[in-house]
Coordinates of C-alpha atoms and ligand atoms in Angstrom, one line a residue:
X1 CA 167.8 -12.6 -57.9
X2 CA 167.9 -10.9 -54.6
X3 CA 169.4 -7.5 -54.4
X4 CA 170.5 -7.3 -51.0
X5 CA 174.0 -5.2 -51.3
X6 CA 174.0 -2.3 -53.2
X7 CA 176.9 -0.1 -54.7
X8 CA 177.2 3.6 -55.5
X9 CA 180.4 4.5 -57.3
X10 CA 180.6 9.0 -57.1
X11 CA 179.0 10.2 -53.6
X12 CA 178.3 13.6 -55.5
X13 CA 175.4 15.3 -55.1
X14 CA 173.3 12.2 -57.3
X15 CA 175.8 9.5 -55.6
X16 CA 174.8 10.3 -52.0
X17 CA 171.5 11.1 -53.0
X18 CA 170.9 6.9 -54.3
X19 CA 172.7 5.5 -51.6
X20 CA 169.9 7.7 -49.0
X21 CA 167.4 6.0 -50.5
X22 CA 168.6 2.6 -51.0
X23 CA 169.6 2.8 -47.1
X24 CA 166.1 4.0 -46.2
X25 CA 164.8 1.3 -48.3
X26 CA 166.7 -1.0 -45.9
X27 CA 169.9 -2.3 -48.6
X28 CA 173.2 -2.7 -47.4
X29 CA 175.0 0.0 -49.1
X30 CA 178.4 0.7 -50.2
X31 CA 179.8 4.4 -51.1
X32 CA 182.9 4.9 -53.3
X33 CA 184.6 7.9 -54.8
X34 CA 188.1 9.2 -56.1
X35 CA 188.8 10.1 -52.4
X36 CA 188.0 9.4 -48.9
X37 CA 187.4 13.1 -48.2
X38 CA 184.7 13.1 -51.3
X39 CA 183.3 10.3 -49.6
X40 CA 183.1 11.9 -45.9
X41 CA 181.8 14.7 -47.6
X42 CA 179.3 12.3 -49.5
X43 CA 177.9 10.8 -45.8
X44 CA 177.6 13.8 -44.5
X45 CA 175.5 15.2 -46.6
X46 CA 173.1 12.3 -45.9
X47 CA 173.3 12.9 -42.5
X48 CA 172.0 16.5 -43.3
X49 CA 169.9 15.1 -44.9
X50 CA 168.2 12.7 -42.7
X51 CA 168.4 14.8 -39.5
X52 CA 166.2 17.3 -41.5
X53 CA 163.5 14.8 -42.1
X54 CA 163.5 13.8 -38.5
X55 CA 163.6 17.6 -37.6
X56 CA 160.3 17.6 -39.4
X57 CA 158.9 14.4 -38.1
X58 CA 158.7 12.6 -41.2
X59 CA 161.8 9.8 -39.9
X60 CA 162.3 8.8 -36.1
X61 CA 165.5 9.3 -34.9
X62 CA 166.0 5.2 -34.2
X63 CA 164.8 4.8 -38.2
X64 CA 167.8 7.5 -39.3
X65 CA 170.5 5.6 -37.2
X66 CA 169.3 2.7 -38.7
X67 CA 169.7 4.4 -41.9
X68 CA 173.0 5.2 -41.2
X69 CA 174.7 2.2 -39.9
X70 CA 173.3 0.6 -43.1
X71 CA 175.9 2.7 -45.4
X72 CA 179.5 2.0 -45.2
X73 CA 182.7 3.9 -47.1
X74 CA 184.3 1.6 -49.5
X75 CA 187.4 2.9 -50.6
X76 CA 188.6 0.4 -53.2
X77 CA 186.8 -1.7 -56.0
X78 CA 188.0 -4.9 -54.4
X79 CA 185.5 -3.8 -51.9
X80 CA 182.9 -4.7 -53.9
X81 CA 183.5 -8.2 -54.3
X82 CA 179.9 -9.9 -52.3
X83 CA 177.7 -7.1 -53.9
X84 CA 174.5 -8.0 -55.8
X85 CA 173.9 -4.1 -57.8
X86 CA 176.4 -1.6 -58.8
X87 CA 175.4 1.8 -59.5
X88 CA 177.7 4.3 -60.9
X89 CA 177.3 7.9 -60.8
X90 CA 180.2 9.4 -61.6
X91 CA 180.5 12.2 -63.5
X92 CA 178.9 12.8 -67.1
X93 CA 181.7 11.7 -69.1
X94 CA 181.9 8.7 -71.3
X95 CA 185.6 8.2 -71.1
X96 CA 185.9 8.1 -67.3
X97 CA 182.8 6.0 -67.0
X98 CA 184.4 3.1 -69.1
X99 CA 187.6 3.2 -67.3
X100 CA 185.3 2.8 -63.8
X101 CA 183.5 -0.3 -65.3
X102 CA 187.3 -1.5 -67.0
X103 CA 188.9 -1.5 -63.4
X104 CA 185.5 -2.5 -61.7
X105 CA 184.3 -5.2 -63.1
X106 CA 187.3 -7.7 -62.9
X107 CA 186.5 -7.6 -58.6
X108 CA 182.2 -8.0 -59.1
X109 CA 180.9 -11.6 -58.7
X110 CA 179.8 -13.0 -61.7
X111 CA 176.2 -12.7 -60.7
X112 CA 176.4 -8.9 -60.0
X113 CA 174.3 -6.4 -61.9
X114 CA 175.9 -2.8 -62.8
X115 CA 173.8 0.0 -63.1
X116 CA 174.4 3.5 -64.8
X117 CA 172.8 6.4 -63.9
X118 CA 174.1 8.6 -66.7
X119 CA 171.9 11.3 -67.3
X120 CA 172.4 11.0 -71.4
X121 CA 174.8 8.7 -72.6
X122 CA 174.7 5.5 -74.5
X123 CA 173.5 2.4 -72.4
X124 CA 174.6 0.1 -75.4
X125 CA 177.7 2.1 -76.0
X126 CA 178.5 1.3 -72.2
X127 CA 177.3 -2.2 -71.4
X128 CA 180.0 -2.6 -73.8
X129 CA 183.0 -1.4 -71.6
X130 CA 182.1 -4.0 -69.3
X131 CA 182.1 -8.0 -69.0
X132 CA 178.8 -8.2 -68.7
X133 CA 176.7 -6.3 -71.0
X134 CA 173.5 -8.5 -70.3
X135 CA 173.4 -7.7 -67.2
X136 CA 173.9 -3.6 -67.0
X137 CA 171.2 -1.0 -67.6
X138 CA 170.0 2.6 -67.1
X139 CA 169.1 2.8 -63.4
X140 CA 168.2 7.1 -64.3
X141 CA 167.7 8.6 -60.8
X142 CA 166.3 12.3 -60.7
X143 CA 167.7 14.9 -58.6
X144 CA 166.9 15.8 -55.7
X145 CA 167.2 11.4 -55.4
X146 CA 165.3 11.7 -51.6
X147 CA 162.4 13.9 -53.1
X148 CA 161.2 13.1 -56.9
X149 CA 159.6 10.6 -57.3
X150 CA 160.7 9.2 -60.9
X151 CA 163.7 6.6 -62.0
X152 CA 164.3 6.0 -66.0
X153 CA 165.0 2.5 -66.6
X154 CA 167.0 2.1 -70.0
X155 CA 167.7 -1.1 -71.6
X156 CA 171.1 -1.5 -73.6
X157 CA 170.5 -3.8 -77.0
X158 CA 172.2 -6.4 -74.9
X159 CA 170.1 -6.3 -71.4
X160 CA 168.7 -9.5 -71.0
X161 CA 164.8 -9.6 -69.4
X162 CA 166.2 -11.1 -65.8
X163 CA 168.3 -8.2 -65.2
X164 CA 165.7 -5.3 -66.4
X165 CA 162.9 -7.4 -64.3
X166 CA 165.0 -7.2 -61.4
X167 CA 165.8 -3.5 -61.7
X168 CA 162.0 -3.2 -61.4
X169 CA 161.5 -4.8 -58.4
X170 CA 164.5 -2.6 -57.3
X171 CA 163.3 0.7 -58.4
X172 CA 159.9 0.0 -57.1
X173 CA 161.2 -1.1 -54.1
X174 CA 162.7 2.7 -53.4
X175 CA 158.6 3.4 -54.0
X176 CA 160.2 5.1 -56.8
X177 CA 157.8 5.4 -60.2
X178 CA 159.4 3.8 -63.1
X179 CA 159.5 5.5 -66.7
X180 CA 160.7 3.0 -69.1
X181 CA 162.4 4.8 -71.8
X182 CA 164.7 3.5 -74.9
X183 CA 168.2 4.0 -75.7
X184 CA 168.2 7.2 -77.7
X185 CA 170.6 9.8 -76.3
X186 CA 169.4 11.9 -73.0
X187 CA 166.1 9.0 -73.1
X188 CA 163.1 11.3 -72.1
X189 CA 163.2 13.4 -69.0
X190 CA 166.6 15.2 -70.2
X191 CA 165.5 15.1 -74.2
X192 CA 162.9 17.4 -73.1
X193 CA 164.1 19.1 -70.1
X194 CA 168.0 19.9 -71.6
X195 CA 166.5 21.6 -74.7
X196 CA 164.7 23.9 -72.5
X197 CA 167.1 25.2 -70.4
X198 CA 169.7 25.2 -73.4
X199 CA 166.8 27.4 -74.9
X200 CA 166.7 29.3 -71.4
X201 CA 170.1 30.4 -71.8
X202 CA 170.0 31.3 -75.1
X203 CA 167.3 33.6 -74.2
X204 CA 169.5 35.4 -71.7
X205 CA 172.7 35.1 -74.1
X206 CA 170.7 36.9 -76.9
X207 CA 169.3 39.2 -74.2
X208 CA 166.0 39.3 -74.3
X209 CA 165.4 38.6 -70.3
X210 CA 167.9 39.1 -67.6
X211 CA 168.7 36.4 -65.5
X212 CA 166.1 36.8 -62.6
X213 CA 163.0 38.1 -65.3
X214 CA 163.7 34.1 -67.5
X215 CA 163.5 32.4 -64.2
X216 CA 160.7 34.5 -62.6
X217 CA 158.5 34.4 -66.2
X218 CA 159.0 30.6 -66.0
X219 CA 158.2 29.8 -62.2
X220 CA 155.1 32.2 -62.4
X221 CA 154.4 31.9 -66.2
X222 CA 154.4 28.2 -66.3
X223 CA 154.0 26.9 -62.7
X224 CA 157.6 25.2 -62.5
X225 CA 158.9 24.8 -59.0
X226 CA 162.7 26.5 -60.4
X227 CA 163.1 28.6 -63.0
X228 CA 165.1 26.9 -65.8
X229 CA 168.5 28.7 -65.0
X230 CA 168.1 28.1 -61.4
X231 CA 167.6 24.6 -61.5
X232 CA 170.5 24.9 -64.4
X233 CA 172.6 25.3 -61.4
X234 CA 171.2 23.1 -59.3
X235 CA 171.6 20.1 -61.8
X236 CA 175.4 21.2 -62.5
X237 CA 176.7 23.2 -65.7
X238 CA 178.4 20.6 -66.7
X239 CA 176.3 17.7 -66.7
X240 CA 173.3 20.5 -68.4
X241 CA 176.4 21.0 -71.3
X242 CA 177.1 17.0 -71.2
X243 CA 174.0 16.1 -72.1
X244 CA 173.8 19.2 -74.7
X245 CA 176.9 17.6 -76.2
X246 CA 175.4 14.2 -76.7
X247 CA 171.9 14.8 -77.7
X248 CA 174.1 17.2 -80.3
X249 CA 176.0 14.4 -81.5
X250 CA 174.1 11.9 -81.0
X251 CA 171.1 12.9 -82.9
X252 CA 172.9 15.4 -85.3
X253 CA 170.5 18.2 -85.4
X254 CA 171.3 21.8 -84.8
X255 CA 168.2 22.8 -82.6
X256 CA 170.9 20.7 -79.7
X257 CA 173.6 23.3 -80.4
X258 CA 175.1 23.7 -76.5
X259 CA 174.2 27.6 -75.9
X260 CA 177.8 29.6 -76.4
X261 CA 176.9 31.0 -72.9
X262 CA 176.8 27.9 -71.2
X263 CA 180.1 26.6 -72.5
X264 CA 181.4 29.6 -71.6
X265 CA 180.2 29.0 -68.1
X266 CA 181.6 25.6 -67.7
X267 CA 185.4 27.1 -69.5
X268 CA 184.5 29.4 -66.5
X269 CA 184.5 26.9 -63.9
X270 CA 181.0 28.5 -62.8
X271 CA 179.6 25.3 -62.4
X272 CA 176.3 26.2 -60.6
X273 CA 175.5 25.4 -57.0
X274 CA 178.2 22.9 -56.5
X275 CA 181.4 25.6 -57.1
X276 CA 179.2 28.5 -55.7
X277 CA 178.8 30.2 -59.0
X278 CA 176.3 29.7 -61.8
X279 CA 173.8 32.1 -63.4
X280 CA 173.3 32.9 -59.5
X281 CA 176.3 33.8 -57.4
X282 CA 175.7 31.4 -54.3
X283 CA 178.5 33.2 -51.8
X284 CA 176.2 35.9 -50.1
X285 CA 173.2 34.8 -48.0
X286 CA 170.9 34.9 -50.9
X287 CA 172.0 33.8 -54.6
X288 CA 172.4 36.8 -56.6
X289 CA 172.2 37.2 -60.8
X290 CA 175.2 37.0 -62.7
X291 CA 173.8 38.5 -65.7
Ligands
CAA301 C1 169.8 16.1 -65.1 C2 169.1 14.8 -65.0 O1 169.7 13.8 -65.5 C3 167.8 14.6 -64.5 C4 167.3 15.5 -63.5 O2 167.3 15.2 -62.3 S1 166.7 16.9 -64.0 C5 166.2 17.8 -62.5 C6 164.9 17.3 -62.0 N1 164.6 18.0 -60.8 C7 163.8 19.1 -60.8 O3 163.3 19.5 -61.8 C8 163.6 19.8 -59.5 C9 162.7 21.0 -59.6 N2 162.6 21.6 -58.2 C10 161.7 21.1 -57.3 O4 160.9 20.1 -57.6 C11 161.6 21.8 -56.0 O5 162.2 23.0 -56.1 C12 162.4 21.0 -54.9 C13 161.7 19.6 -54.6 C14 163.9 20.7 -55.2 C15 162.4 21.8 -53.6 O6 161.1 22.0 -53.3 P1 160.6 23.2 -52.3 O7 159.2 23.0 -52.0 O8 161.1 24.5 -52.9 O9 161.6 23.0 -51.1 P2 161.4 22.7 -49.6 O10 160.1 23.0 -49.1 O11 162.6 23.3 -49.0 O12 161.7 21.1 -49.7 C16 160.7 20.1 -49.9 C17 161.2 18.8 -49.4 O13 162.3 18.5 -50.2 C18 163.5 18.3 -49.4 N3 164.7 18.7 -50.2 C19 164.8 19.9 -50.9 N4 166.0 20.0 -51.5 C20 166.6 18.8 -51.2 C21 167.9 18.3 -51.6 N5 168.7 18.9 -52.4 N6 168.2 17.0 -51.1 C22 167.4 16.3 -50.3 N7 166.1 16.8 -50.0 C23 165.8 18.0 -50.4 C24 163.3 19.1 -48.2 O14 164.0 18.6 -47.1 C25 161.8 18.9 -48.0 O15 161.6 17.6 -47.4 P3 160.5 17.4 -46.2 O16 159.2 17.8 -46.8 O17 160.6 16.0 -45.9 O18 161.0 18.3 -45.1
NDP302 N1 173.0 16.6 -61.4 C1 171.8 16.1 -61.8 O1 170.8 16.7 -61.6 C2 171.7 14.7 -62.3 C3 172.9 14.0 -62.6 N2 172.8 12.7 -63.1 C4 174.0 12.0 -63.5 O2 174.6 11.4 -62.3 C5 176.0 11.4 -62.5 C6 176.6 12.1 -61.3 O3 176.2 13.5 -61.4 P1 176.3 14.4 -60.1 O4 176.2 13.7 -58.9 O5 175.4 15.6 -60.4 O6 177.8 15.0 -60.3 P2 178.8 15.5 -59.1 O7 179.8 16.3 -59.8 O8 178.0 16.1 -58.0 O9 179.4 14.1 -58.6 C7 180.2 13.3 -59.3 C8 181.1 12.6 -58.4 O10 181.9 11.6 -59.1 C9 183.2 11.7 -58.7 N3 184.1 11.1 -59.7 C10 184.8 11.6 -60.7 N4 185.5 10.7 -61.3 C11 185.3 9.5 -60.6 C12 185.8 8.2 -60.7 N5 186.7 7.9 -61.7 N6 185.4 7.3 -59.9 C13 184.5 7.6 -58.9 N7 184.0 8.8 -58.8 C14 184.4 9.8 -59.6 C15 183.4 13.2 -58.6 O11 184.6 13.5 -57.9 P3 185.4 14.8 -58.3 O12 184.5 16.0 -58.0 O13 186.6 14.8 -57.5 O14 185.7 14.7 -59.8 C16 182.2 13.6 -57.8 O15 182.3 13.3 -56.4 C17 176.3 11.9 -63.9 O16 176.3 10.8 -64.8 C18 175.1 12.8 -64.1 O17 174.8 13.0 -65.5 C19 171.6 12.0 -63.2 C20 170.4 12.7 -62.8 C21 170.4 14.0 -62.3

């Protein structure tokens, strides 16, 4: 099959980051959220996006209006009708994800692959919310999408070997490198990455480093480009206490106990980057500790 139309349901910062790359890629590409103003706020971002590559002379300005005219708002399901891949990233939360594929999937040619690019949860569990459970799979993007260079691919029990050859050919085509990981909850990146920063935080919540001394230790200690509270924030305290939640239950072992301090956060509405507040307080000119 020829993927030549591609779907993002949730232009958050994951959303608009797919559809980027599937439009540089040179795929038709259709953007959908709860609201038109999520989506405006979705394309614009890409244009920021862009227009900073071609500020550095990495993208011509003709190849980023190409870019551009390739994406298109798509403001209801029934939009979707002619596409060949659907890829949802909405947010981490198994309930609202089934009721996307419930009301999707009745307006998707029969033909049409879905993709989820659900950070932890169950492929199995939600192939099975939709009509067509042979044809769905992990399609696990890393964030930032335009930038790293990995995508999961997760097969549900049901994914037949046409639909995770195709997702491939997809996911190479994005010059993306593939991990192939199977369906155990948070697959490999976030089984290993989550546990850290949960571990992070519990350092700070028991204090035995402040806020700036975990991240610092980390960046300089251990070479990593963010230091685990940092890029806590960057991924989203939700989705971080999401995933938490699911390798908790999923695996039933106490070392995945979500850190007090980060549910707290989340209660909080101290989301990270995206609501200006996280461990760093994003509404000055530079981020400052909240702890
Ligand atoms: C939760 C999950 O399910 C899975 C996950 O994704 S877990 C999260 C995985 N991601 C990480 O671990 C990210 C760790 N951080 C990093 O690798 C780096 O800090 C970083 C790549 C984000 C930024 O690197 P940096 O060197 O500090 O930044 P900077 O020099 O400003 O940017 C490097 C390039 O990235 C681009 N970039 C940076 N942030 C970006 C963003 N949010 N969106 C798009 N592009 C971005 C810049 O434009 C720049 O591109 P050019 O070279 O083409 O100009
Ligand atoms: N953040 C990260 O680092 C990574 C996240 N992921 C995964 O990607 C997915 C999206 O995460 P991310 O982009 O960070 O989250 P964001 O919160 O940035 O974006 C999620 C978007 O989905 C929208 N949304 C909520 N409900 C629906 C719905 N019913 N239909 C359509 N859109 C909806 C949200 O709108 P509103 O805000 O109005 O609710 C929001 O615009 C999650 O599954 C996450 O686990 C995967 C890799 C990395």
């Amino acid at each position: 099959m020829q993927i030549k139309k591609v779907g993002v349901i949730g232009a958050g910062q994951m959303g608009n980051g797919i559809a980027h790359v599937c439009a540089l890629a040179g795929y038709d590409v259709g953007l959908y959220d709860v609201s038109k103003e999520r989506i405006e706020a979705g394309l614009a971002t890409i244009n920021g996006n862009l227009a900073r590559r071609v500020r550095s002379g990495k993208l011509s300005e003709a190849e980023r209006d190409a870019t551009l005219s390739r994406i298109k708002a798509v403001p209801a399901y029934e939009g979707f009708g002619d596409y060949d891949l659907v890829i949802e990233s909405a947010v981490e939360d198994e309930q609202v994800k089934r009721k996307i594929y419930q009301a999707l999937c009745p307006h998707l040619k029969p033909e049409c692959l879905v993709g989820s690019n659900t950070s932890s949860i169950s492929i199995t569990r939600l192939a099975a919310a939709t009509d067509r459970p042979e044809k769905f799979m992990g399609i696990h993007f890393m964030n930032p999408v335009p930038v790293m260079e990995l995508v999961e691919l997760i097969r549900g029990i049901a994914t037949d070997e046409a639909t995770f050859s195709v997702a491939k050919e997809f996911a190479s085509s994005l010059k993306k490198t593939i991990a192939v990981s199977e369906d155990f909850p948070a697959f490999i990146v976030n089984r290993i990455l989550l546990p850290m920063i949960n571990e992070a935080i519990y350092t700070l919540y028991e204090g035995v480093g402040g806020v700036e001394a975990i991240d610092t230790a980390m960046k300089l200690g251990a070479r990593h480009p963010m230091g685990p509270l940092e890029l806590a924030d960057f991924i989203g305290l939700d989705t971080c206490l999401s995933v938490m939640q699911v390798l908790h239950d999923g695996l039933a072992d106490s070392k995945y106990r979500p850190c007090p301090l980060l549910v707290k956060y989340v209660e909080a509405g101290w989301l990270g980057r995206k609501t200006n507040r996280g461990f760093y307080d994003y509404r000055g000119e530079t981020p400052i500790p909240t702890r």
